[in-house]
Coordinates of C-alpha atoms and ligand atoms in Angstrom, one line a residue:
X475 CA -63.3 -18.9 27.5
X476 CA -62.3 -18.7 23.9
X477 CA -65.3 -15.9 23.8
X478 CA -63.6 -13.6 26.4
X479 CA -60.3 -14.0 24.9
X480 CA -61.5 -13.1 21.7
X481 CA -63.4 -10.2 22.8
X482 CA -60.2 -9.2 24.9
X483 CA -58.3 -9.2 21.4
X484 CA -60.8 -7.3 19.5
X485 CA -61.1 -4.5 22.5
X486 CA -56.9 -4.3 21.9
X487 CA -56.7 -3.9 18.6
X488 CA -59.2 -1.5 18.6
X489 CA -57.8 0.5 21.4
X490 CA -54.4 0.2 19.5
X491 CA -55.9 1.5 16.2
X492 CA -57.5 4.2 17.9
X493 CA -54.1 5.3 19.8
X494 CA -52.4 4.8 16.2
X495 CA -54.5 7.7 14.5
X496 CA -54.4 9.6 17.5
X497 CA -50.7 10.0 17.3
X498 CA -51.0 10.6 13.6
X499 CA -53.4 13.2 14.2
X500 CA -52.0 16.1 12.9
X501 CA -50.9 14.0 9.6
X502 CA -54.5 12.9 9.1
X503 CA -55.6 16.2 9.4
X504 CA -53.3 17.6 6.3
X505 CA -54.6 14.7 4.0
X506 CA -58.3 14.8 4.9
X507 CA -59.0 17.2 2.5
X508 CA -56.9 16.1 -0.4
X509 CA -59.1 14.6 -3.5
X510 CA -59.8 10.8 -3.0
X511 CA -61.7 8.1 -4.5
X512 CA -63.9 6.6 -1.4
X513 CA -62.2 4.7 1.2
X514 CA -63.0 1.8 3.5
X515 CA -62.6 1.1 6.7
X516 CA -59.2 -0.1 8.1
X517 CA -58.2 -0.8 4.3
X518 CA -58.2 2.6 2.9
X519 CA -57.7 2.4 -0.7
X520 CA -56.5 -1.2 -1.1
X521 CA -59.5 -2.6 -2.6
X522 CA -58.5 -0.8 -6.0
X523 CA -55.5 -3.3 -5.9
X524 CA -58.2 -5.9 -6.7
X525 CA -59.2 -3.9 -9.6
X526 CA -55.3 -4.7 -11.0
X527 CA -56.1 -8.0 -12.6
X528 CA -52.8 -7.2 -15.0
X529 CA -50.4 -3.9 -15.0
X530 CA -52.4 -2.4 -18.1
X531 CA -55.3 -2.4 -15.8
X532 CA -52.9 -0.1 -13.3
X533 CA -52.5 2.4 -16.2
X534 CA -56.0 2.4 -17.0
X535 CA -57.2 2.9 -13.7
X536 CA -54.6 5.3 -12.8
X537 CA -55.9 7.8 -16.4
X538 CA -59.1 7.1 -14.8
X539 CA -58.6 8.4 -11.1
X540 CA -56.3 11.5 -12.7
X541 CA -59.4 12.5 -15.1
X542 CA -61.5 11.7 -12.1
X543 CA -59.7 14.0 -9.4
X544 CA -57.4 17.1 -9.4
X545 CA -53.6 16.4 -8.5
X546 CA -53.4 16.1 -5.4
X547 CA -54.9 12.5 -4.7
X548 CA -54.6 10.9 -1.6
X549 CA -54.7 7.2 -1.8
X550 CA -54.3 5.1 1.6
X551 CA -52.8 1.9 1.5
X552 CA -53.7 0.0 4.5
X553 CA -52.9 3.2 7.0
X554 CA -50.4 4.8 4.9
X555 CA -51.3 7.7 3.0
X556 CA -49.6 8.0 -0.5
X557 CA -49.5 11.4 -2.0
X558 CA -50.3 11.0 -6.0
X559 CA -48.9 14.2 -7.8
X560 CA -49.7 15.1 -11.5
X561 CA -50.2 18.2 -12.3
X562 CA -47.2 20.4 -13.3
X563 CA -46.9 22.8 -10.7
X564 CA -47.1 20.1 -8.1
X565 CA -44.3 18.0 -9.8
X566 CA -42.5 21.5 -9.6
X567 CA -42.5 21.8 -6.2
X568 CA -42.2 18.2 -5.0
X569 CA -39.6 17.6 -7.2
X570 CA -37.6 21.0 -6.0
X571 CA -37.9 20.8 -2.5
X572 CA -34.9 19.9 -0.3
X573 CA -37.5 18.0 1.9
X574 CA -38.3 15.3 -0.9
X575 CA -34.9 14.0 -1.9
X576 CA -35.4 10.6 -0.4
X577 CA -36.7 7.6 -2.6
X578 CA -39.5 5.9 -1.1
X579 CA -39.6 2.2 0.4
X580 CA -39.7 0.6 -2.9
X581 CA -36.7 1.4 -4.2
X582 CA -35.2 -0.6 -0.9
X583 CA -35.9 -3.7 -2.3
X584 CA -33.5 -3.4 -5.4
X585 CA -31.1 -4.2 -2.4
X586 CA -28.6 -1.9 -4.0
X587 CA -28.9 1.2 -1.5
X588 CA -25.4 2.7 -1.9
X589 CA -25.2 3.4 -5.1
X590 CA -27.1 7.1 -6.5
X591 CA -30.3 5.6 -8.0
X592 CA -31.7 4.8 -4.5
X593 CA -28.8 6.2 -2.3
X594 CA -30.2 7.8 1.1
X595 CA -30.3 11.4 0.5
X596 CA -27.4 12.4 3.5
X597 CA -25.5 10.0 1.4
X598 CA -26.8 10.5 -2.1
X599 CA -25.6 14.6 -1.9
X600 CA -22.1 14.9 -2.1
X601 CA -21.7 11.7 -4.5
X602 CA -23.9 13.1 -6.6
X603 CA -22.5 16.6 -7.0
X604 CA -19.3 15.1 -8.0
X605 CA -20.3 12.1 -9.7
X606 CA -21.9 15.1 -12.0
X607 CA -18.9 16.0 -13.5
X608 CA -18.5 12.9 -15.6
X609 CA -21.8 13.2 -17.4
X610 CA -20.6 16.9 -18.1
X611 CA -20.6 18.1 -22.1
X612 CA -16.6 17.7 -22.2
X613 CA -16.8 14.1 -20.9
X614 CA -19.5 13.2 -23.8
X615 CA -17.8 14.9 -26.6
X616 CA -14.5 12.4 -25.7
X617 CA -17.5 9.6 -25.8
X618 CA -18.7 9.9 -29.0
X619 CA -16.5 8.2 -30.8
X620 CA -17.2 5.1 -28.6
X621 CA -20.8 5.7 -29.1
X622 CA -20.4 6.1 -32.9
X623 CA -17.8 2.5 -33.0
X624 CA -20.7 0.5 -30.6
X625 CA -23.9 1.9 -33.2
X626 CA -22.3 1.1 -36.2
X627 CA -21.8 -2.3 -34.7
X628 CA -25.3 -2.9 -33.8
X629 CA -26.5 -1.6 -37.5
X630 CA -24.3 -4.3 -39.0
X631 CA -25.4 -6.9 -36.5
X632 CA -29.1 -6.2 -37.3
X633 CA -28.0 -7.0 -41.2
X634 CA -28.8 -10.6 -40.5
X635 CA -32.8 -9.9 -39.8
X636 CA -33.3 -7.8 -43.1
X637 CA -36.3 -9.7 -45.0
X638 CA -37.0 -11.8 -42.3
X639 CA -40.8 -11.9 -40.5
X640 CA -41.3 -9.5 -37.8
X641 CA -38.9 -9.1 -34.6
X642 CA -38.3 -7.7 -31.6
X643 CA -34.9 -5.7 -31.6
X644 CA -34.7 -5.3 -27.5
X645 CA -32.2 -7.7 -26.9
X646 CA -30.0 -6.2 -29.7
X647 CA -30.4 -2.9 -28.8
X648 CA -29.8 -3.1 -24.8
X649 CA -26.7 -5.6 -25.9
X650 CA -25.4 -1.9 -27.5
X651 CA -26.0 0.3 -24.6
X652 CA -24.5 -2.4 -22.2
X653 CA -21.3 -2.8 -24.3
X654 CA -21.1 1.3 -24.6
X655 CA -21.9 1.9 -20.7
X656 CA -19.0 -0.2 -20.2
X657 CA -16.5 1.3 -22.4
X658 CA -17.3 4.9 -21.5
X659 CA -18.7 5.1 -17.5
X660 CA -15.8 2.6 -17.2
X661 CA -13.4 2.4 -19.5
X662 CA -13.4 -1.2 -19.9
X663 CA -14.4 -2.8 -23.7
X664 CA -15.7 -6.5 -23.5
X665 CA -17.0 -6.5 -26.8
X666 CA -20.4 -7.4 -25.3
X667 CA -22.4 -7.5 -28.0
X668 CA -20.4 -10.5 -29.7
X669 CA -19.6 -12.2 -26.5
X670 CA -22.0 -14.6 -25.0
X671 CA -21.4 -12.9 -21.3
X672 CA -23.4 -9.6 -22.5
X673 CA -26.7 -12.0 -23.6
X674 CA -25.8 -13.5 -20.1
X675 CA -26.0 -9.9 -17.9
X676 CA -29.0 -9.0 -19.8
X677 CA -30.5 -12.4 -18.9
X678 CA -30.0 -11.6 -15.5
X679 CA -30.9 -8.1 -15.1
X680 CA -34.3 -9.0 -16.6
X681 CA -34.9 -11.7 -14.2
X682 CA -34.0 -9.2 -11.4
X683 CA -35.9 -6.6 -12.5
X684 CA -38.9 -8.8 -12.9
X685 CA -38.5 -10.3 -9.3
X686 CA -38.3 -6.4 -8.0
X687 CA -41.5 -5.6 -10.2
X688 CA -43.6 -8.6 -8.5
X689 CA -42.7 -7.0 -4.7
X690 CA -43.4 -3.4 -5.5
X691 CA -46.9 -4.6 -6.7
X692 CA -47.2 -7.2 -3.8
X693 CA -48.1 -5.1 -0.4
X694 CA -47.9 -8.5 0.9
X695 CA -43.9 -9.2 0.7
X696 CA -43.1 -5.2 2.2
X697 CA -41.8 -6.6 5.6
X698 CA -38.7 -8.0 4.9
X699 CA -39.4 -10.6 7.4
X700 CA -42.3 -12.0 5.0
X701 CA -40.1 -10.9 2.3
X702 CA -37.4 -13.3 3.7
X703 CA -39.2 -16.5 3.8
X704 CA -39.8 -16.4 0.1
X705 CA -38.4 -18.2 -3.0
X706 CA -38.1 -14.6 -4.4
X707 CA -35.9 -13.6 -1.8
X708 CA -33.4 -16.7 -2.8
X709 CA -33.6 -16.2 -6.1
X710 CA -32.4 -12.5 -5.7
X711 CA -29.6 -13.5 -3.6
X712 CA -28.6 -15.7 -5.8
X713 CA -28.9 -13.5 -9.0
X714 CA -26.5 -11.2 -6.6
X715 CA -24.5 -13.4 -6.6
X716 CA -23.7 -14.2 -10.0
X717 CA -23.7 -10.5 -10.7
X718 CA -20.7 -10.0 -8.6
X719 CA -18.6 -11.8 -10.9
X720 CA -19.2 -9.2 -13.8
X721 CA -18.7 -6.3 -11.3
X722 CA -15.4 -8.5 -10.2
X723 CA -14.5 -8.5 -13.7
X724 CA -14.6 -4.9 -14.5
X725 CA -12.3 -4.5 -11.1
X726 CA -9.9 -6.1 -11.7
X727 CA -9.7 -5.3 -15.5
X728 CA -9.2 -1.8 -14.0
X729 CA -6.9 -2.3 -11.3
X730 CA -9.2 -1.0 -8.8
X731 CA -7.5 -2.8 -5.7
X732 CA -3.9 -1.1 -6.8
X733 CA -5.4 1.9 -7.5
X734 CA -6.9 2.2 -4.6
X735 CA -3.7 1.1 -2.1
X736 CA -1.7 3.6 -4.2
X737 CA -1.4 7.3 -3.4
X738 CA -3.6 9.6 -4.8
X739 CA -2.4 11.5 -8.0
X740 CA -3.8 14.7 -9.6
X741 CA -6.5 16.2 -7.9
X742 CA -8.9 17.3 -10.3
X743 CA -11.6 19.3 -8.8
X744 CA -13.5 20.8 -12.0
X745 CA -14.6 19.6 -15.3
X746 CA -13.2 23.0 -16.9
X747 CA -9.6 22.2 -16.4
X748 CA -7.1 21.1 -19.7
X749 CA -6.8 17.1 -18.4
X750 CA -8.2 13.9 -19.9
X751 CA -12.2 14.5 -18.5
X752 CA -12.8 11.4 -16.3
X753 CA -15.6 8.6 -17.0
X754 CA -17.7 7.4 -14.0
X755 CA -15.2 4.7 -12.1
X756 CA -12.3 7.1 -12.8
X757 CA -14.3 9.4 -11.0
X758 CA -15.6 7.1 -8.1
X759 CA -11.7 5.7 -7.8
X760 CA -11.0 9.5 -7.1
X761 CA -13.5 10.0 -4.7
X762 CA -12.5 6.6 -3.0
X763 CA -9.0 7.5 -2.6
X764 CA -10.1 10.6 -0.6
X765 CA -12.0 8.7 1.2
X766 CA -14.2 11.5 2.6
X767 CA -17.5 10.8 0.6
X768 CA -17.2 7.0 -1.2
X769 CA -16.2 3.7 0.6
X770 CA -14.4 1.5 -1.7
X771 CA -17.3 -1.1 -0.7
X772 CA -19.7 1.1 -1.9
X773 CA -18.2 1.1 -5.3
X774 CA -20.2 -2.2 -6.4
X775 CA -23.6 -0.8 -6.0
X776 CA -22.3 2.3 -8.2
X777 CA -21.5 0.1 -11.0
X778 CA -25.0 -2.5 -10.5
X779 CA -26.7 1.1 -10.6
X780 CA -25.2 2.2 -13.6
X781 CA -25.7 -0.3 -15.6
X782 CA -29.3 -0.8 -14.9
X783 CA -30.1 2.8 -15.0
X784 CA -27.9 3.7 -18.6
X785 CA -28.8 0.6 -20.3
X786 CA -32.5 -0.6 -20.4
X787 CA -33.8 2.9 -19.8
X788 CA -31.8 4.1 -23.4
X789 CA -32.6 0.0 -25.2
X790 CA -36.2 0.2 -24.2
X791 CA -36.9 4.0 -25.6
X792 CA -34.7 3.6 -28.7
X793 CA -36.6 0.0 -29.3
X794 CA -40.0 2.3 -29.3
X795 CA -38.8 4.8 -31.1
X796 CA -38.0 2.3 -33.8
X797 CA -41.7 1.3 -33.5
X798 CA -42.7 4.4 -33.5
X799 CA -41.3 5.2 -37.0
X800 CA -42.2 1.7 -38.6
X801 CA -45.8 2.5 -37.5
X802 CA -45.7 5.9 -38.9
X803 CA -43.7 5.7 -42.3
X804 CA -44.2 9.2 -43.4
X805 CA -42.5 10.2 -39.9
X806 CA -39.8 7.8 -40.4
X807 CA -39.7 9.0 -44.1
X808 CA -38.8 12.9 -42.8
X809 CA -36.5 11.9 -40.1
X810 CA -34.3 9.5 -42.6
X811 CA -34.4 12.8 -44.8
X812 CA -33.1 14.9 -41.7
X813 CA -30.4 12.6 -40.9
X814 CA -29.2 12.1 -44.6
X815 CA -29.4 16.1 -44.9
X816 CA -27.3 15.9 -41.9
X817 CA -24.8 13.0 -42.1
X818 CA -25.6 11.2 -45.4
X819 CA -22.9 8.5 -45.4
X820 CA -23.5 5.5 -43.5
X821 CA -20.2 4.8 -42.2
X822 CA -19.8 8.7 -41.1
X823 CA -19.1 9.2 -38.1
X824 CA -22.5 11.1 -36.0
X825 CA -20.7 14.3 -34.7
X826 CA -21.7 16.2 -31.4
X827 CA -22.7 19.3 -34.0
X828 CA -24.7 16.8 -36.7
X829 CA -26.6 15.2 -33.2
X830 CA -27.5 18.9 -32.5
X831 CA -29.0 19.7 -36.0
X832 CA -31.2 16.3 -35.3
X833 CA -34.3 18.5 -34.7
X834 CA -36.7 16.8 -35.7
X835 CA -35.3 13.5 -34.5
X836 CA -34.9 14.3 -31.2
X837 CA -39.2 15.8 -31.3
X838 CA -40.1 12.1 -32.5
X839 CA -37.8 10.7 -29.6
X840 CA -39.6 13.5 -27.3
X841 CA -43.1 12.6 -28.4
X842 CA -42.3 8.2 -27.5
X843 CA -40.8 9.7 -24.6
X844 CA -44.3 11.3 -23.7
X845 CA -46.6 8.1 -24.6
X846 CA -43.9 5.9 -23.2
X847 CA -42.1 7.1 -20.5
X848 CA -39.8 4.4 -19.4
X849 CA -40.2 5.3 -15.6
X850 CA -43.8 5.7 -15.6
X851 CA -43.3 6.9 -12.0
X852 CA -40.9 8.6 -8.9
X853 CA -41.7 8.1 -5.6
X854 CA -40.0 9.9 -2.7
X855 CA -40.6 10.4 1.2
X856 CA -41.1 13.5 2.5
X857 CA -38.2 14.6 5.8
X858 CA -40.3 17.7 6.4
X859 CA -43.8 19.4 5.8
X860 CA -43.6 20.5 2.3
X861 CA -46.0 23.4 1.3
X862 CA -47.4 22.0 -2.2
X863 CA -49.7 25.3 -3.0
X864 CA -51.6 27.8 -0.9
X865 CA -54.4 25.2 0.6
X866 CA -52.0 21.7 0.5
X867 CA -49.3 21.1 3.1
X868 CA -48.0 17.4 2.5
X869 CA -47.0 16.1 6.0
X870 CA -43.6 14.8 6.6
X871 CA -42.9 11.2 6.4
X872 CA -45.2 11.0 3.9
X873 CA -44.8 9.0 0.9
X874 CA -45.3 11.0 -2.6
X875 CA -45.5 9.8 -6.0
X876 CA -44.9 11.7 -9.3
X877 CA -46.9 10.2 -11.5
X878 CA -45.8 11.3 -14.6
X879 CA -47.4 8.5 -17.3
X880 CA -50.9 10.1 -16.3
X881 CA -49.4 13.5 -16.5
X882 CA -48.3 12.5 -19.9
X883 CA -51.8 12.0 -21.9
X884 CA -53.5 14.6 -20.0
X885 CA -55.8 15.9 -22.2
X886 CA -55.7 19.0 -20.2
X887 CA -51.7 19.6 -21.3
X888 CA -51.8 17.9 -24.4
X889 CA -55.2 18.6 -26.2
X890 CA -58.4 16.4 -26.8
X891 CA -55.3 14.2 -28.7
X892 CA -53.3 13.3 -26.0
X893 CA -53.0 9.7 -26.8
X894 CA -52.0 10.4 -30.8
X895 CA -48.7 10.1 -31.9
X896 CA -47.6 13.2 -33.1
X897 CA -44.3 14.8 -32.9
X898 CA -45.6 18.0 -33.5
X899 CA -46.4 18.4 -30.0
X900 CA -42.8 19.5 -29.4
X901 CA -42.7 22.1 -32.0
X902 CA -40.8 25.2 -30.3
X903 CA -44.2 27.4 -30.5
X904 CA -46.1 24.9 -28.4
X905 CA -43.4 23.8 -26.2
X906 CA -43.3 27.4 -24.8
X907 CA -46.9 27.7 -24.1
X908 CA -46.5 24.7 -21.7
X909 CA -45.2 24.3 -18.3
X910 CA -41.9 23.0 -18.5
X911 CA -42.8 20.3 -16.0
X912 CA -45.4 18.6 -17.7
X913 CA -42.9 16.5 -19.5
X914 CA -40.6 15.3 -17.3
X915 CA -39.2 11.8 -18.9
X916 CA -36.0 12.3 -17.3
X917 CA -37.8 13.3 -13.8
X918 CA -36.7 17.2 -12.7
X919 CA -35.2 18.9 -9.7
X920 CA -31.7 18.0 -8.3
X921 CA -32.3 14.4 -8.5
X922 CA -33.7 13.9 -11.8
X923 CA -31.9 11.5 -14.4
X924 CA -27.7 11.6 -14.1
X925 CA -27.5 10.3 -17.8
X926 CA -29.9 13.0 -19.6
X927 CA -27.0 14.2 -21.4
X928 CA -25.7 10.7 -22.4
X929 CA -28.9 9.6 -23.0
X930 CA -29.9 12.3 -25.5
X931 CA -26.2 11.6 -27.4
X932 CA -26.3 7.6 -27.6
X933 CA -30.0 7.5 -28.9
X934 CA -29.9 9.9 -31.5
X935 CA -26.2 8.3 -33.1
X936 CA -28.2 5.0 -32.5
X937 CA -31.2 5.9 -34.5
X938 CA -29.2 7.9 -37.1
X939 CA -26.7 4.2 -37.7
X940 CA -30.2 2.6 -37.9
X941 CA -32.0 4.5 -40.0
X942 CA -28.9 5.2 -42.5
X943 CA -29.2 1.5 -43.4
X944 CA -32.8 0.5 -42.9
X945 CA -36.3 1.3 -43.9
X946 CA -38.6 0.1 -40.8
X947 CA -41.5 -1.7 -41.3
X948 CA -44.4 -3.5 -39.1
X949 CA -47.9 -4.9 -39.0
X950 CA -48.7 -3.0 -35.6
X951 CA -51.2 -0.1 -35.4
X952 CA -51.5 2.1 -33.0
X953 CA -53.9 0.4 -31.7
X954 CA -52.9 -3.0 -31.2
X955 CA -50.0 -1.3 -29.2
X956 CA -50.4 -2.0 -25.2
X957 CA -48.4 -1.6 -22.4
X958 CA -46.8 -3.2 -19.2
X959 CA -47.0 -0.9 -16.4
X960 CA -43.6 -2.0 -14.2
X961 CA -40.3 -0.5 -13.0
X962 CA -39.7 0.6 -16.7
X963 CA -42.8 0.5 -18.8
X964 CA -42.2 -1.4 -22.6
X965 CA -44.8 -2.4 -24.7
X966 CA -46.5 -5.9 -24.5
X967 CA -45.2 -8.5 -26.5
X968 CA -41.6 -6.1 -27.5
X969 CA -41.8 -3.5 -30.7
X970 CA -42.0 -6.0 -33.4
X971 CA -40.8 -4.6 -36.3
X972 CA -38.8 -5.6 -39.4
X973 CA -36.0 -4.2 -42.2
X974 CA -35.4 -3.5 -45.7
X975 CA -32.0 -2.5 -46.6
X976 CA -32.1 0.9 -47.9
X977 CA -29.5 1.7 -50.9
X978 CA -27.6 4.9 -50.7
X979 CA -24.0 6.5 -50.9
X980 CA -21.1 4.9 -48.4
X981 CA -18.7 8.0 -49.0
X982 CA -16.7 8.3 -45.7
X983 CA -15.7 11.7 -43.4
Ligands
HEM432 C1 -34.0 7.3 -22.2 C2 -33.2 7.1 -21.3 C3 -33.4 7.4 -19.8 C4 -34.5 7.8 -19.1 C5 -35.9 8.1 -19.7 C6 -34.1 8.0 -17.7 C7 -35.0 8.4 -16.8 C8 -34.7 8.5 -15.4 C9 -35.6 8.9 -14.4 C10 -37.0 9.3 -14.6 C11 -34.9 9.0 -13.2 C12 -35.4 9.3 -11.8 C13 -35.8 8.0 -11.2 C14 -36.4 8.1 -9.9 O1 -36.3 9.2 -9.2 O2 -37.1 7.1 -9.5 C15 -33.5 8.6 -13.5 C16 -32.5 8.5 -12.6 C17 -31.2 8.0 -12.9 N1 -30.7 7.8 -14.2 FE1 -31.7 7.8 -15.9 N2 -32.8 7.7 -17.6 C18 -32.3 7.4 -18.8 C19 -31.0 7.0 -19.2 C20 -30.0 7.0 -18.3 C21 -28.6 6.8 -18.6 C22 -28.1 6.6 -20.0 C23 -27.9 6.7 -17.4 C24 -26.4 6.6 -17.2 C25 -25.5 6.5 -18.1 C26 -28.8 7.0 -16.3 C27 -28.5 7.0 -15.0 C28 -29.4 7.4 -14.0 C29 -29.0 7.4 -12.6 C30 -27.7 7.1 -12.0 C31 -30.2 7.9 -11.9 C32 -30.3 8.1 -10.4 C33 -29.9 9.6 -10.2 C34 -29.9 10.1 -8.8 O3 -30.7 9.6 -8.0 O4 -29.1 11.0 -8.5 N3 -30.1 7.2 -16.9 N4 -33.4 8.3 -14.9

């Protein structure tokens, strides 16, 4: 009895499995000739998930495949074929075509799916060419000021550390960008990095983060039914929750229910004309109050979005950066020389002009940027075949991934030194002998990073408040550095670094 039905079972889901390729024929088909490591049955590619004993051991293996194969490589999860890209004229393409603007699964299980970070794209479109206009150059110019009051903060907070052993400056740093992402995409000033509610959002974006990082490297919890039964899953709701009250906070410190019942008051259609430019919820109130592309409900998810995205992106690279230079002390030597050529006195204010003559500044931020991208990786889905190059046509409904931390150290863009640090890499001569996609730390194409302008501003007036007042030292090498390989990649065990006061003139503007 329990033979037949057993045999009964094993005659279905063979039949099934066999129907299942069958009407994925024609998708099998375009993958079967794209690069791949062997594959087993029924399991694919899943076995090299055994192989991921920690997420270094993702990296490594990841390098290894990438020196292994050509871009594309076709890796099948279970029966699902992910597309790996990373070779620049691949990221090129994928990244450019209309037929890739929506973010794979994964990014579903943030749970925040209105705002623009994982937004469907139908949605995601007419936000996001509005929402454009407050990251515009006139909106940052009226933001420096901010950025410049926040930094200076931050430098004189850090006073307490100099002499002290070895530290990691993380939490002081993302404490900054927290406080300045609320004063400027919102307009709201909390003083967040002397009140204890800013150590309390960072406490919980970190624990959200981390419970998003163990699902997107756990195949196991995908269907949300499993997903549901878990102690994750709680956790999350709960973290919700309590993040409500700070998005509660910033509503009703800006009148958002008022404004919202009132009438609507000057249109403003472009950046160009002579008003006050509009931050971020300015900008979402408007588009609200029309009421054609925003629903007031969605306006929570836009702030949780921004916040994530604009301040542990910006914390985690300036903290490298910071490592980077204690590392390397004759680099940190030539950039404190830039910036006191520049804007000498350390309570001078960092102008939009002095950030542009930051040359060199910016190539050291460039070169972290390159080793340690923060988003190791974009993943989208495809809504159509995309035609990749002249013998790959990616199916539709397939999932792709950019995988730009391989594309980073490829010896094959970077030289037999790709995995020195060397901020020479971005000298103008070399940068124009490469293709501009091979370093893409803000992704590329119409849905690449929002903040790249703000980012660019609030880092380099962060370093140059820094680096006015300290010298930067550590015990770290280059190669005692590791890394985690998650939703945003950081170095294990935080940049450890520590400060010496540096003496120099305090003439003001
Ligand atoms: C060093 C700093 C930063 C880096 C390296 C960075 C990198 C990125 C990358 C790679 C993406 C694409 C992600 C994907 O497709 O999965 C992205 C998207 C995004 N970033 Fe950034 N980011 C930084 C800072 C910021 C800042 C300061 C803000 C806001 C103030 C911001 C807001 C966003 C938003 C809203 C998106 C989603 C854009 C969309 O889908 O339209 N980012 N960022």
């Amino acid at each position: 009895m329990w033979n037949t039905t057993l045999w009964y079972l094993s005659a279905m889901v063979i039949v099934l499995a066999i129907y299942y390729n069958w009407s994925r024929r024609r998708m099998l088909a375009l993958v079967a000739n794209m690069n791949a490591p062997p594959a087993l049955p029924l399991i694919g590619h899943s076995y090299l998930l055994l192989k991921f004993t920690s997420t270094e051991a993702i990296a490594r293996e990841m390098r290894n495949l990438v020196q292994k194969y050509p871009s594309p490589l076709c890796i099948h999860l279970g029966p699902l074929p992910h597309i790996v890209l990373y070779e620049p004229e691949h990221m090129q393409v994928f990244l450019n075509s209309p037929h890739c603007l929506n973010k794979s699964l994964q990014y579903k299980f943030f749970l925040v799916d209105r705002g623009l970070f994982s937004a469907p794209a139908s949605l995601w479109k007419g936000q996001r060419k509005i929402l454009n206009f407050s990251f515009g150059p006139a909106i940052m110019n009226s933001h420096v000021s901010t950025l410049n009051q926040k930094s200076a903060m931050l430098a004189e907070l850090m006073e307490k550390y100099v002499g002290q052993k070895e530290r990691d400056f993380f939490h002081s740093i993302a404490l900054c960008t927290l406080d300045t992402i609320y004063c400027t995409a919102f307009g709201c000033d909390f003083d967040l990095q002397r009140q204890p509610v800013g150590d309390l959002y960072l406490k919980l974006q970190a624990e959200y983060i981390d419970i998003v990082t163990r699902r997107v490297f756990n195949a196991l919890f995908y269907p949300d039914f499993i997903y549901r039964l878990t102690n994750a899953y709680k956790k999350q709701l709960e973290i919700m929750d309590e993040g409500r009250l700070f998005i509660s906070n910033i509503m009703s410190a800006r009148n958002v229910d008022k404004v919202l019942s009132s009438p609507k008051t000057q249109p403003s259609k472009t950046e160009n004309d002579d008003r006050k430019p509009q931050n971020f919820l300015d900008k979402l109130l408007e588009l609200a109050q029309e009421n054609t592309q925003l629903a007031k409900e969605d306006i929570p998810d836009h702030l949780y979005t921004m916040i994530f995205a604009g301040t542990d992106t910006t914390a985690t690279t300036v903290s490298n950066v910071l490592l980077m230079l204690a590392v390397h002390q004759e680099i940190q030597e030539r950039v404190y020389q830039e910036i006191m050529a520049v804007c000498p006195a350390k309570d001078q204010q960092v102008s939009v002009e002095d950030v542009a003559k930051l040359l060199y500044t910016e190539m050291v931020c460039k070169e972290t940027l390159r080793l340690f991208p923060v988003a190791p990786v974009v993943a989208r889905i495809t809504t159509s075949d995309i035609q990749l190059d002249a013998k790959t046509t990616i199916p539709n409904n397939t999932t792709v991934v950019g995988a730009i931390y391989p594309m980073h150290r490829d010896p094959r863009h970077w030289g037999p030194d790709a995995e020195i640090f060397n901020p020479d890499n971005f000298l103008p001569e070399l940068v124009a002998q490469r293709h501009p996609y091979a370093f893409i730390p803000f992704s590329g194409g119409p849905r690449n990073c929002i903040g790249v302008r703000y980012a660019w501003l609030s880092m380099k007036v962060m370093i140059a408040h820094i680096l006015r007042k300290y010298r930067l030292k550590t015990s770290h090498t280059m190669d005692t550095i590791g890394i985690e390989y998650s939703i945003i990649l950081k170095i294990t065990g935080g940049c450890r670094i520590s400060l010496e006061k540096r003496d120099h003139p305090t003439a003001t503007q």
